[in-house]
mmCIF file of C-alpha atoms (C1' of nucleotides) in Angstrom:
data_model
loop_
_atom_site.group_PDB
_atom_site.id
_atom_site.type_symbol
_atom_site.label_atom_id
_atom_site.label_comp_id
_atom_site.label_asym_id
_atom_site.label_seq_id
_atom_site.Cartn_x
_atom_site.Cartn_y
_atom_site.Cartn_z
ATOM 1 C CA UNK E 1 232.186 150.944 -61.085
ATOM 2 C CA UNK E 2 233.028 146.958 -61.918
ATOM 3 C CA UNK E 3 230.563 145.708 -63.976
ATOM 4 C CA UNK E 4 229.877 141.362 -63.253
ATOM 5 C CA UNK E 5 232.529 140.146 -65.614
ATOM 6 C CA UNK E 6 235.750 142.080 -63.548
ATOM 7 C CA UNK E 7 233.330 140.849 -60.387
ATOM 8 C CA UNK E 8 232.894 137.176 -61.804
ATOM 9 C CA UNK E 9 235.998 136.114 -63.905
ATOM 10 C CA UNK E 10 234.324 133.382 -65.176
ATOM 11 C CA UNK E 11 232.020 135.070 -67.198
ATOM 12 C CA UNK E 12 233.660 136.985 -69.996
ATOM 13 C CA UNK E 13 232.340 139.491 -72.148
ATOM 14 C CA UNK E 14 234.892 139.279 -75.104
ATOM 15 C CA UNK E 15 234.462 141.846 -78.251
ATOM 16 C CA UNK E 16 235.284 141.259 -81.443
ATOM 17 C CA UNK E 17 238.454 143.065 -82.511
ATOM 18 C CA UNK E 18 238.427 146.350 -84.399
ATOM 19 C CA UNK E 19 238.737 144.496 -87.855
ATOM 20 C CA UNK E 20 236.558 142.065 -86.722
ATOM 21 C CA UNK E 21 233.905 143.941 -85.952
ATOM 22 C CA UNK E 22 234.065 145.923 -88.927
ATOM 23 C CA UNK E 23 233.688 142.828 -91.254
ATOM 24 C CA UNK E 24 230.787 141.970 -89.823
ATOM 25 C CA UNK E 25 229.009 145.387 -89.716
ATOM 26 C CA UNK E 26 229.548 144.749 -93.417
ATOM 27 C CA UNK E 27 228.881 141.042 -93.467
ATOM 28 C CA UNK E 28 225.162 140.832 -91.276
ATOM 29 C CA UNK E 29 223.782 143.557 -93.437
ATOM 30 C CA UNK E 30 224.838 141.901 -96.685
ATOM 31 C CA UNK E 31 223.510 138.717 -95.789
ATOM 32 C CA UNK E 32 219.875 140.239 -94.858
ATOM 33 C CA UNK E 33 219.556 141.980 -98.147
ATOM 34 C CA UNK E 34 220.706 138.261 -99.864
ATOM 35 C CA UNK E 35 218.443 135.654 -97.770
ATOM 36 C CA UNK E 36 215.978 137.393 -95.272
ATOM 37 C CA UNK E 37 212.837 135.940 -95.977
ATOM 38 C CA UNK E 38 209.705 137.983 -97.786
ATOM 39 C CA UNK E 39 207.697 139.091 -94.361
ATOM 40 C CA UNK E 40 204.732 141.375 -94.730
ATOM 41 C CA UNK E 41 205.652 143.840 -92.282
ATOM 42 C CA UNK E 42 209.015 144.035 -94.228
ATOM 43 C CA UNK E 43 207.481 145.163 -97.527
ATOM 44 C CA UNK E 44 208.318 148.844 -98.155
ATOM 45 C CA UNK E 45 204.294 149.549 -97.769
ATOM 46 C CA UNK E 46 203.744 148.329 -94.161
ATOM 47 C CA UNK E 47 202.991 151.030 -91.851
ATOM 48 C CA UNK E 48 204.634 151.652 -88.763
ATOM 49 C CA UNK E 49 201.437 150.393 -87.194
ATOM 50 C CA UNK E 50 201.539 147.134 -89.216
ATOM 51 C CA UNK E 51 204.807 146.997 -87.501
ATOM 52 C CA UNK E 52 203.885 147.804 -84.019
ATOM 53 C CA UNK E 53 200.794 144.491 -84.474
ATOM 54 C CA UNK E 54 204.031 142.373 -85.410
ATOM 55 C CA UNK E 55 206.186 142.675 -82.587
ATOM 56 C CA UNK E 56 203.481 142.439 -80.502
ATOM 57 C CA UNK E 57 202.260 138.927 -81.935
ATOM 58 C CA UNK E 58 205.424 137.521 -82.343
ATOM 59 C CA UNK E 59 206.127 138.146 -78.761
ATOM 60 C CA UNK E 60 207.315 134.312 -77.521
ATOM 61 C CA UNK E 61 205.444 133.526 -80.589
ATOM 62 C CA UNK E 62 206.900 131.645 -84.194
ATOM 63 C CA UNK E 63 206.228 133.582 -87.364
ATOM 64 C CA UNK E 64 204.810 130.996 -88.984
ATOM 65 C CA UNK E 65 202.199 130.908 -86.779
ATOM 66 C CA UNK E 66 201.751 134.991 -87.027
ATOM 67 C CA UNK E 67 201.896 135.239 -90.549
ATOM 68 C CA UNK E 68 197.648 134.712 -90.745
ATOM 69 C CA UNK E 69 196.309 136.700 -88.056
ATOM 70 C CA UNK E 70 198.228 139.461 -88.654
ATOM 71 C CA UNK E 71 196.991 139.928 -91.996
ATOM 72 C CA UNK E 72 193.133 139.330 -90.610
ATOM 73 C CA UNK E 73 194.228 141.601 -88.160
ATOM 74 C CA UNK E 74 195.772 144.756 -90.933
ATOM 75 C CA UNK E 75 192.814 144.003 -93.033
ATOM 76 C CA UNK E 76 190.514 144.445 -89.972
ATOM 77 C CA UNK E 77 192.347 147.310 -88.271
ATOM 78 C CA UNK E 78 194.541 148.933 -90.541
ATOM 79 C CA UNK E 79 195.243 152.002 -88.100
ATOM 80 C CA UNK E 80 195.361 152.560 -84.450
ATOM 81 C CA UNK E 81 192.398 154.519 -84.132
ATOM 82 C CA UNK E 82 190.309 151.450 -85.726
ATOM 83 C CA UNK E 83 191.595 148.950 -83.206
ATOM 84 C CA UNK E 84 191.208 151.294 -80.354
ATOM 85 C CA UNK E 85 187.460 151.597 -81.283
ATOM 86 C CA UNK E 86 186.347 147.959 -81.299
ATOM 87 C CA UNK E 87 184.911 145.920 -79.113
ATOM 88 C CA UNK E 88 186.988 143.825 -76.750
ATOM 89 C CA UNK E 89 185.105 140.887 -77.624
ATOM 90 C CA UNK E 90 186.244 140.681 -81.248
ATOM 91 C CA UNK E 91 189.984 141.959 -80.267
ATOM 92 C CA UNK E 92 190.265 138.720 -78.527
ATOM 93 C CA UNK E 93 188.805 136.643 -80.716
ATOM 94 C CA UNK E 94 190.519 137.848 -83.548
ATOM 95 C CA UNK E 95 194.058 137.206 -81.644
ATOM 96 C CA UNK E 96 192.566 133.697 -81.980
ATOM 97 C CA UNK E 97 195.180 131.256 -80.408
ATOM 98 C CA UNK E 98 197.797 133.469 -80.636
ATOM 99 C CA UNK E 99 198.342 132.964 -76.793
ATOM 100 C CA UNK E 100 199.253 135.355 -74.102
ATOM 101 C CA UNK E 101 196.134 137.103 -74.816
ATOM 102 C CA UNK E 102 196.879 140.219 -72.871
ATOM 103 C CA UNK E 103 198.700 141.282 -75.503
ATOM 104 C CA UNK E 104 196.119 141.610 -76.959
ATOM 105 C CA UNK E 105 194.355 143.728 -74.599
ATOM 106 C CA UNK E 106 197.480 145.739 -74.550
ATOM 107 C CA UNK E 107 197.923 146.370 -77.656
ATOM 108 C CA UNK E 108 194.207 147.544 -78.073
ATOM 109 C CA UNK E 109 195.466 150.191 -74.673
ATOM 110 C CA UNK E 110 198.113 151.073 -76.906
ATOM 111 C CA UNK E 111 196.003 152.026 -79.995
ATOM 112 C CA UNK E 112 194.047 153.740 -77.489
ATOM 113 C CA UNK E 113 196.948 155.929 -76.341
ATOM 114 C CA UNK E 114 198.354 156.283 -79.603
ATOM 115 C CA UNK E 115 195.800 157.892 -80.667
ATOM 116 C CA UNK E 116 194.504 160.252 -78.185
ATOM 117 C CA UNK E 117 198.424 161.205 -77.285
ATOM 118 C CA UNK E 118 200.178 160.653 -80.552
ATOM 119 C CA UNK E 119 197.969 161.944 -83.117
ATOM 120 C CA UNK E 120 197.059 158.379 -84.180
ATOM 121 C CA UNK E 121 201.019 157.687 -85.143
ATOM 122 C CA UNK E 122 203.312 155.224 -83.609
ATOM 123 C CA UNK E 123 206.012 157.288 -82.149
ATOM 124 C CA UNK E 124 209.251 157.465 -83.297
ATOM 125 C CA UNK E 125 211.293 157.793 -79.858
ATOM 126 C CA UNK E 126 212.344 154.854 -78.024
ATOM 127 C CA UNK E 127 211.236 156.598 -74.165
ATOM 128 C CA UNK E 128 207.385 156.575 -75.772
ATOM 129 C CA UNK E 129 207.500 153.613 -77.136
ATOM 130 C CA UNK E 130 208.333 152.417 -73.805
ATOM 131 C CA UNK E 131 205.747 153.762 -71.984
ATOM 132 C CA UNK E 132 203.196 152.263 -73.932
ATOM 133 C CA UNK E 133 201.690 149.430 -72.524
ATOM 134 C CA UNK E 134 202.800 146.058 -73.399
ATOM 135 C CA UNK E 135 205.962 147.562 -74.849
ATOM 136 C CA UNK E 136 208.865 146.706 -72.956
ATOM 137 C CA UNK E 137 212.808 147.359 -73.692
ATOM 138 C CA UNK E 138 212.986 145.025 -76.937
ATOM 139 C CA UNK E 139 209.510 145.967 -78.723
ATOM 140 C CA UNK E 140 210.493 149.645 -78.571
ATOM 141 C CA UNK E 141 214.156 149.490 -79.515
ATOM 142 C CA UNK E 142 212.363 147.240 -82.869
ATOM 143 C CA UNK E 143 209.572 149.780 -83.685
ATOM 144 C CA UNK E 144 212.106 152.464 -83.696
ATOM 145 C CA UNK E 145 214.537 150.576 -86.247
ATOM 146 C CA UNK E 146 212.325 148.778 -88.110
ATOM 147 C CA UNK E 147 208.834 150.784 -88.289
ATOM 148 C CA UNK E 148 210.791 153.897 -88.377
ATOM 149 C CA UNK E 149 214.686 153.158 -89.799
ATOM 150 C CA UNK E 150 216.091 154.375 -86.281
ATOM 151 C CA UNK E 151 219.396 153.055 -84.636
ATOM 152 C CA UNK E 152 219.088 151.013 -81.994
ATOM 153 C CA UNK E 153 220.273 148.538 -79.644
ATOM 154 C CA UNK E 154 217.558 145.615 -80.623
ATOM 155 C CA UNK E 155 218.219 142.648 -78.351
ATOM 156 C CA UNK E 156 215.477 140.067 -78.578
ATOM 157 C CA UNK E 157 216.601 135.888 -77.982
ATOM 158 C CA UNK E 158 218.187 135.072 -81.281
ATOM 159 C CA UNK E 159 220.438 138.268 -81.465
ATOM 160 C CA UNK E 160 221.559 137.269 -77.764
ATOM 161 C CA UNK E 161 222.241 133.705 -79.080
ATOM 162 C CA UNK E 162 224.173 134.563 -82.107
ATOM 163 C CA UNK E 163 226.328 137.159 -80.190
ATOM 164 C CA UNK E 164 227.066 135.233 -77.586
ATOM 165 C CA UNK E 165 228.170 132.861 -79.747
ATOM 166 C CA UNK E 166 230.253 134.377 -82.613
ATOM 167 C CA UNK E 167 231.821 136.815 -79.834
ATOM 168 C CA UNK E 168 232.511 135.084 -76.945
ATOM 169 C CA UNK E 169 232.150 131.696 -77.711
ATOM 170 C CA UNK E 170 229.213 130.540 -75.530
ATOM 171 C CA UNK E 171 226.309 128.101 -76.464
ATOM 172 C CA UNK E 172 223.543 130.355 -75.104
ATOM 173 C CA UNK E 173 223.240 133.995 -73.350
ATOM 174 C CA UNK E 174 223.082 134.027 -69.921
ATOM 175 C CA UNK E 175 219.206 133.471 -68.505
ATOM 176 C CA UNK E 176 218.611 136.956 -67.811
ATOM 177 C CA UNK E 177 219.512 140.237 -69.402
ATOM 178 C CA UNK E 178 221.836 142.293 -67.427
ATOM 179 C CA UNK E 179 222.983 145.837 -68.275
ATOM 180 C CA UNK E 180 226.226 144.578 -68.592
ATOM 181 C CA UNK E 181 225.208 142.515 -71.667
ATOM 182 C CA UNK E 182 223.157 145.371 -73.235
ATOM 183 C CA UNK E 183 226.030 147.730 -72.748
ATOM 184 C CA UNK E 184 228.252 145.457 -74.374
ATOM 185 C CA UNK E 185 225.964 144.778 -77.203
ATOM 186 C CA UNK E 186 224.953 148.118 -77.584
ATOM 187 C CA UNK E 187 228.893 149.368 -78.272
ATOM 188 C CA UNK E 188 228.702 146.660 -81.501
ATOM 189 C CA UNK E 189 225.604 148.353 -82.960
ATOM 190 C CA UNK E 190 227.208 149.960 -86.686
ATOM 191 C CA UNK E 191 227.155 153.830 -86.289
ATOM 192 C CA UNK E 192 225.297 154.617 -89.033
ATOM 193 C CA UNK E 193 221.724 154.114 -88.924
ATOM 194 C CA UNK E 194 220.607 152.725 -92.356
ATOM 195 C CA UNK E 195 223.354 150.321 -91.893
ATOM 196 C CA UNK E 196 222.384 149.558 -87.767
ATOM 197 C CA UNK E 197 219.092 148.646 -89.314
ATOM 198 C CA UNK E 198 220.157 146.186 -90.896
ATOM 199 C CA UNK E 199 222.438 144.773 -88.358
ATOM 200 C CA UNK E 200 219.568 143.990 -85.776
ATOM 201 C CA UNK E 201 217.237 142.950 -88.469
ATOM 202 C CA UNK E 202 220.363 140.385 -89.990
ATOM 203 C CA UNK E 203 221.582 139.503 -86.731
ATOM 204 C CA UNK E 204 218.019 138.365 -86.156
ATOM 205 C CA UNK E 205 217.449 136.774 -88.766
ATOM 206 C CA UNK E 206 220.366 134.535 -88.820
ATOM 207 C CA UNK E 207 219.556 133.654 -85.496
ATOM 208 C CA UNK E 208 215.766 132.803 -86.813
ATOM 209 C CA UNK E 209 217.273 130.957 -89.791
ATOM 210 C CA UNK E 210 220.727 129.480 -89.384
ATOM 211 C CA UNK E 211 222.338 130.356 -85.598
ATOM 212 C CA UNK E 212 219.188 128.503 -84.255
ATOM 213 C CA UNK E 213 219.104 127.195 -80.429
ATOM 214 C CA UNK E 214 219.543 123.391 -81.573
ATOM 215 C CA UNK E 215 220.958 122.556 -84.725
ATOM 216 C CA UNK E 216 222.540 125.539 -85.915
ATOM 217 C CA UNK E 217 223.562 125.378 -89.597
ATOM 218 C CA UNK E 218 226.931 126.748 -88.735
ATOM 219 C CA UNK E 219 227.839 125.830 -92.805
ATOM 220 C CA UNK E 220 225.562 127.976 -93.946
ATOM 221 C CA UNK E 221 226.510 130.967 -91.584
ATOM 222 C CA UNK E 222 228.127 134.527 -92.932
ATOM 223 C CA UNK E 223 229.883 134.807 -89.499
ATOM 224 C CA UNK E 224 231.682 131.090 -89.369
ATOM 225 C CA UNK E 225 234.891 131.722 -90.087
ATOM 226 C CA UNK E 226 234.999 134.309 -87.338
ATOM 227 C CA UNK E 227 232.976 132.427 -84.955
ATOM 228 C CA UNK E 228 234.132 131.887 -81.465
ATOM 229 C CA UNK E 229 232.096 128.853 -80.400
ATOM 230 C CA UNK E 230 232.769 127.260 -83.557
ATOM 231 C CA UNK E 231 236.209 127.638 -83.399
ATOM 232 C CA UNK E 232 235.645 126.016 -80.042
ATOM 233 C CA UNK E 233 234.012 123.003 -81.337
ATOM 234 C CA UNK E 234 230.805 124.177 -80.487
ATOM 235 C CA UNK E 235 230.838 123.280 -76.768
ATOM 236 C CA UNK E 236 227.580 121.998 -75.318
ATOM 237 C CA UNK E 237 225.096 124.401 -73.328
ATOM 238 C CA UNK E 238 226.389 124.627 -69.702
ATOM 239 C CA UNK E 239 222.822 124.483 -69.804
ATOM 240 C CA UNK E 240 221.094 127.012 -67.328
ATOM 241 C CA UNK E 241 218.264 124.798 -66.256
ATOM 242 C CA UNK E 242 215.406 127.382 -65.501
ATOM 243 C CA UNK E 243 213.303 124.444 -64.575
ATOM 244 C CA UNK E 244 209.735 125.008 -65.980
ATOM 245 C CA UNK E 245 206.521 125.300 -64.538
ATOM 246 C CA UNK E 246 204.551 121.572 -65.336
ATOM 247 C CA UNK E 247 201.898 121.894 -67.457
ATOM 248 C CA UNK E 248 199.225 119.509 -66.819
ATOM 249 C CA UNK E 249 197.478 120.084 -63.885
ATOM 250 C CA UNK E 250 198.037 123.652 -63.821
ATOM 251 C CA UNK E 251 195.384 126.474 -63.556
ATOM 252 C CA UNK E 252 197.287 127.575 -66.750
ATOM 253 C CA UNK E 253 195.947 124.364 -68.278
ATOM 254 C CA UNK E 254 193.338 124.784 -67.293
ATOM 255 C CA UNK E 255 192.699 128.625 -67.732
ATOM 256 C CA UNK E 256 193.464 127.864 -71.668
ATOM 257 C CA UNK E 257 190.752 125.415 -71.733
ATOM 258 C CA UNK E 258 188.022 128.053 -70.361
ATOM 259 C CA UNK E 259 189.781 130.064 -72.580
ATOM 260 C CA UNK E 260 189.200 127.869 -75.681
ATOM 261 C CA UNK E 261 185.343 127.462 -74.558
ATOM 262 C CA UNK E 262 184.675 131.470 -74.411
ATOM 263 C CA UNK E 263 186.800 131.516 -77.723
ATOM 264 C CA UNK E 264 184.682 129.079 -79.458
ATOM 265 C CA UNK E 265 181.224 129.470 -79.464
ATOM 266 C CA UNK E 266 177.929 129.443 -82.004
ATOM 267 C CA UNK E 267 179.171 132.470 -84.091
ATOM 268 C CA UNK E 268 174.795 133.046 -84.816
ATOM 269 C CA UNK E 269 174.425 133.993 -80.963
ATOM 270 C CA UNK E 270 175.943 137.078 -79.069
ATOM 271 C CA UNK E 271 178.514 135.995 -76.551
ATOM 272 C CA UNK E 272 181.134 137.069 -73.774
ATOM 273 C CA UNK E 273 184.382 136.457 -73.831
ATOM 274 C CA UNK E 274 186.686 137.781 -71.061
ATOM 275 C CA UNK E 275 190.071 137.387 -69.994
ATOM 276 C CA UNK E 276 191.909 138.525 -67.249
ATOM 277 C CA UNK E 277 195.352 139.203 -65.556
ATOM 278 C CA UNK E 278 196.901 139.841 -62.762
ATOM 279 C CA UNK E 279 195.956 143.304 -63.515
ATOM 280 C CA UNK E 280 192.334 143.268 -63.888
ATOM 281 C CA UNK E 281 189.595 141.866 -66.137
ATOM 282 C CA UNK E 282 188.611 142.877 -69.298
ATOM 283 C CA UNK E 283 184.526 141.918 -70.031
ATOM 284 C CA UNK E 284 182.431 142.612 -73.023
ATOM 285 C CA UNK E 285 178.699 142.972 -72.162
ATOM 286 C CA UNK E 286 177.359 139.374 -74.217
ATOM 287 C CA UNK E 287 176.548 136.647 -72.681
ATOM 288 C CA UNK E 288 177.245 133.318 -72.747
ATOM 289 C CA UNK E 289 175.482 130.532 -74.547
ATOM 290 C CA UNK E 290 174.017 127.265 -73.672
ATOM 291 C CA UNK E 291 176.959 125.252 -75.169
ATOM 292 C CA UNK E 292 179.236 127.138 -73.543
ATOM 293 C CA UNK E 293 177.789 126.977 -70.514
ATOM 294 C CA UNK E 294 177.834 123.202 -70.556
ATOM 295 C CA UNK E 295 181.247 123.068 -72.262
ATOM 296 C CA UNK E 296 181.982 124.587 -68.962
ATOM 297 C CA UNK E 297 180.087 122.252 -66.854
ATOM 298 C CA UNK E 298 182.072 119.737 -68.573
ATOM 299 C CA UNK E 299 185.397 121.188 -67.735
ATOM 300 C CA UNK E 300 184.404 120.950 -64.238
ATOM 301 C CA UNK E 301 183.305 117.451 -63.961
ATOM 302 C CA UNK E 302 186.582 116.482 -65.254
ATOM 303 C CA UNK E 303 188.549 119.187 -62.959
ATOM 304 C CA UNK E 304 188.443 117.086 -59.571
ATOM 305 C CA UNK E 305 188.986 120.391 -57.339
ATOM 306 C CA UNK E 306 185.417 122.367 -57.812
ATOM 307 C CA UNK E 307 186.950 125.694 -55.838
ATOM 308 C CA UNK E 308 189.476 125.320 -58.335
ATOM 309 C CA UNK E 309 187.577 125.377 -61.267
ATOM 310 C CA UNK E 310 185.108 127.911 -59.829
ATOM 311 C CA UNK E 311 188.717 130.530 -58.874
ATOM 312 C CA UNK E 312 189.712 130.255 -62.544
ATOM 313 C CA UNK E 313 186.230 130.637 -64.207
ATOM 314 C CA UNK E 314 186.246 133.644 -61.945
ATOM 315 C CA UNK E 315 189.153 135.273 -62.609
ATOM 316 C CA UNK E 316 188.596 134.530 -66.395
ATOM 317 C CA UNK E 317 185.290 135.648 -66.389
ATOM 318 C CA UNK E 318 184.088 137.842 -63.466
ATOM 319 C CA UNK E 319 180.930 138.719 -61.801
ATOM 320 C CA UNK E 320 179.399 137.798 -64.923
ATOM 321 C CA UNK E 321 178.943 134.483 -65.106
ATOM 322 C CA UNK E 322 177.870 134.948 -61.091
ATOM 323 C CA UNK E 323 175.081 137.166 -62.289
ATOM 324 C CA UNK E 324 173.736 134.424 -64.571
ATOM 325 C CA UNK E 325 174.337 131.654 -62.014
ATOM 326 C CA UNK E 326 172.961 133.403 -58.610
ATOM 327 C CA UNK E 327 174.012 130.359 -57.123
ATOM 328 C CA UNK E 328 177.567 130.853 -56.925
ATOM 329 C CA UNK E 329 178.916 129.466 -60.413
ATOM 330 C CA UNK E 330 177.008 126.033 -60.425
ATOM 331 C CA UNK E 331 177.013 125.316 -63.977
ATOM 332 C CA UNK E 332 174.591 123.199 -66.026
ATOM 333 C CA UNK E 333 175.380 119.470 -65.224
ATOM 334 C "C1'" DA I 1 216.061 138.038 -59.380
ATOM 335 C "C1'" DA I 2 212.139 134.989 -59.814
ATOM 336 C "C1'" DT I 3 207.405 134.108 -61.439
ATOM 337 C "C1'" DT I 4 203.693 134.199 -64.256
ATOM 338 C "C1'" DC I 5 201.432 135.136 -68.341
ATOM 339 C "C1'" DG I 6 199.322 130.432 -73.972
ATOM 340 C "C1'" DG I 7 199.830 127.643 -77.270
ATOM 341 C "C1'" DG I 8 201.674 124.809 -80.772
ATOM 342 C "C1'" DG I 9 205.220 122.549 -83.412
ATOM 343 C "C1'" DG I 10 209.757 120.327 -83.487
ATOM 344 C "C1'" DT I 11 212.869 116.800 -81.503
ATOM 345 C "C1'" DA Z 1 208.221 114.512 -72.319
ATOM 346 C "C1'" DC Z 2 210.927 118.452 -73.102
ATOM 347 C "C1'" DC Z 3 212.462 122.542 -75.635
ATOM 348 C "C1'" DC Z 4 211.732 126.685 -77.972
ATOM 349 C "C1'" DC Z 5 209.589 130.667 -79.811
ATOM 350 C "C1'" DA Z 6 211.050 138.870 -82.619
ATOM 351 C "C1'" DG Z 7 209.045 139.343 -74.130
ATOM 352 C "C1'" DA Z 8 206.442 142.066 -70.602
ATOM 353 C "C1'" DA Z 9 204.801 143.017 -66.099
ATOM 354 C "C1'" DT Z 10 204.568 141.982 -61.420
ATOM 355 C "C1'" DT Z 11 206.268 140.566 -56.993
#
DNA sequence: AATTCGGGGGT
DNA sequence: ACCCCAGAATT
C-alpha cells in the first residue's frame, strides 16, 4: 500500500537517522527535566482528573490564559463525580471566557460518564479515553502519558511544528493530519515509557517555548545542531493559506456577544444561561433578568438583520426566552 | 477534506 | 488586520 509521500514526491517524510534519533530520545527528555516550566497539572499531586480539566481548557487555548480557571475550577470540582453533579448554569459560567464553551458542556458529559462507567476514575486506555466525549485523538493519547505515565504517540500543533522541522526540514506541518504523518511520528516515540513521557511532554514544550510558529529561538534550542530547517536557512512557510472565516459580521460575533450578556449578569438575581451547538442546547431552568434582557435589546438595535439576531438568540437560548416573550423574541426596546 | 465551534494577546 | 493558540465534531 503507497502511503502520499511514494504517491506525491514532493512531500517527503524524512527520519532522523538511527544515531540521530537516539540523541534526541536522550536530548528532549533532558531538556524538559532542565527548563519545562512549573504547571499545576505537572506537580506530582495533580490527579489524573486535574489532568483531564487541562487538556480540555487548553484546547486552541494559551496557558496563560488557563492557568486561573483551572485552579477555580480544581478547587470547585476536585473529582469527576462533583462536576458531573452541578448545575449547567455554573459549569458555564465558571469556564468564564475560556471560549469554545462546549467544552465545557463536554467535559461536564464526560464527568458524567466517568463516573457512572469508570468508577469515578479517568481511564487509563487510550480506546476509552476516546470515546469520551470531547476527547478526540490528541486529548486521549495526553491523558494516557501524562495523567497516567503511558506511552504514546501525543501529536498536538507544536510537536507537529518542531518535527517537521528538525526532521524534515519544513517551516510548518502540513494543514491536516494524515495517517501517514502519525505513522511516521509514532515510529520516533522512545520505547520505553518513562522516557516516551517525557519525549511528548519535551517535544511540546519546546515547541511552546523555543520552536514557536514565528520567531523561533533556534539559539536556544537542544535540537539545533541537528536541525533540518535550520541547516536549511530556515526557509519561509510555503505558507498553506487556510483562509479564515472574517470575523466581524459573523453570527460567531455575534453569538459571543449574546454569549457575554447571559455570562454577565446581576450575580444577586437567579439567571439562565444557555449555549448551544450544532448538537443540541443545553438550558438551566433561571431566567433571565431585566438587564439582560435589554442588554439584548441593545444587541439587536445595533444588529441591522432582526431574523438574524432573533436565529442566534434562538439557537443560544431556546424556547426559553420565547416563553417569556410570547411574542416571538421582541425584546425590551 | 472542509467547516464550524470563542476569545484574547502578540505582531 | 492578521496570526496563533496542548483540537473536536460534523458534514
Amino acid at each position: 500500500m503507497p502511503n502520499s509521500s511514494t504517491l506525491n514526491p514532493s512531500v517527503r517524510w524524512d527520519s532522523p537517522g538511527p544515531g540521530t534519533l537516539r540523541r534526541w530520545q536522550a536530548l528532549i527528555p533532558g531538556w524538559f527535566a532542565a527548563e519545562a516550566r512549573d504547571l499545576p497539572w505537572r506537580r506530582p499531586d495533580c490527579t489524573p482528573w486535574g489532568v483531564l480539566v487541562s487538556e480540555i481548557m487548553l484546547q486552541q487555548t494559551p496557558v496563560v490564559r488557563v492557568l486561573p480557571r483551572w485552579e477555580d475550577w480544581m478547587r470547585r470540582w476536585p473529582a469527576p463525580a462533583d462536576l458531573a453533579a452541578a448545575p449547567t448554569g455554573d459549569v458555564l459560567r465558571a469556564w468564564d471566557r475560556l471560549g469554545y464553551p462546549r467544552r465545557a458542556l463536554r467535559l461536564k458529559e464526560a464527568a458524567a460518564a466517568i463516573t457512572a462507567r469508570h468508577g469515578g476514575k479517568v481511564p487509563e486506555d487510550e480506546a476509552e479515553l476516546r470515546a469520551l466525549p470531547g476527547i478526540g485523538e490528541y486529548t486521549a493519547a495526553a491523558v494516557a502519558a501524562f495523567a497516567h505515565g503511558r506511552r504514546s504517540t501525543v501529536l498536538d500543533t507544536n510537536i507537529r511544528r518542531v518535527l517537521a522541522r528538525a526532521a524534515r526540514g519544513e517551516a510548518a506541518p502540513p494543514p491536516a493530519l494524515s495517517r501517514t504523518e502519525y505513522r511516521w511520528a509514532a515510529a520516533l516515540v522512545p520505547e520505553d515509557e518513562a522516557v516516551s513521557v517525557r519525549w511528548n511532554a519535551g517535544l511540546m514544550e519546546l515547541g511552546a517555548l523555543v520552536c514557536t510558529a514565528r520567531s523561533p529561538r533556534c539559539t536556544a534550542c537542544p535540537l539545533a545542531a541537528d536541525c533540518t530547517w535550520l541547516a536549511a536557512g530556515r526557509p519561509g512557510a510555503e505558507a498553506p493559506t487556510v483562509r479564515k472565516q472574517t470575523w466581524h459580521g459573523t453570527d460567531r460575533q455575534l453569538r459571543g456577544a449574546v454569549l457575554a450578556v447571559l455570562r454577565a449578569g446581576d450575580a444577586a438575581v437567579p439567571r439562565g444561561l444557555l449555549v448551544s451547538g450544532r448538537e443540541g442546547t443545553a438550558s438551566v431552568p433561571e431566567s433571565l433578568t431585566e438587564s439582560q434582557l435589554e442588554a439584548l435589546a441593545r444587541l439587536r438595535r445595533l444588529n441591522p438583520d432582526p431574523a438574524r439576531m432573533d436565529r442566534i438568540v434562538t439557537g443560544l437560548i431556546g424556547d426559553r426566552l420565547a416563553q417569556e416573550n410570547p411574542e416571538g423574541l421582541t425584546l425590551p426596546d
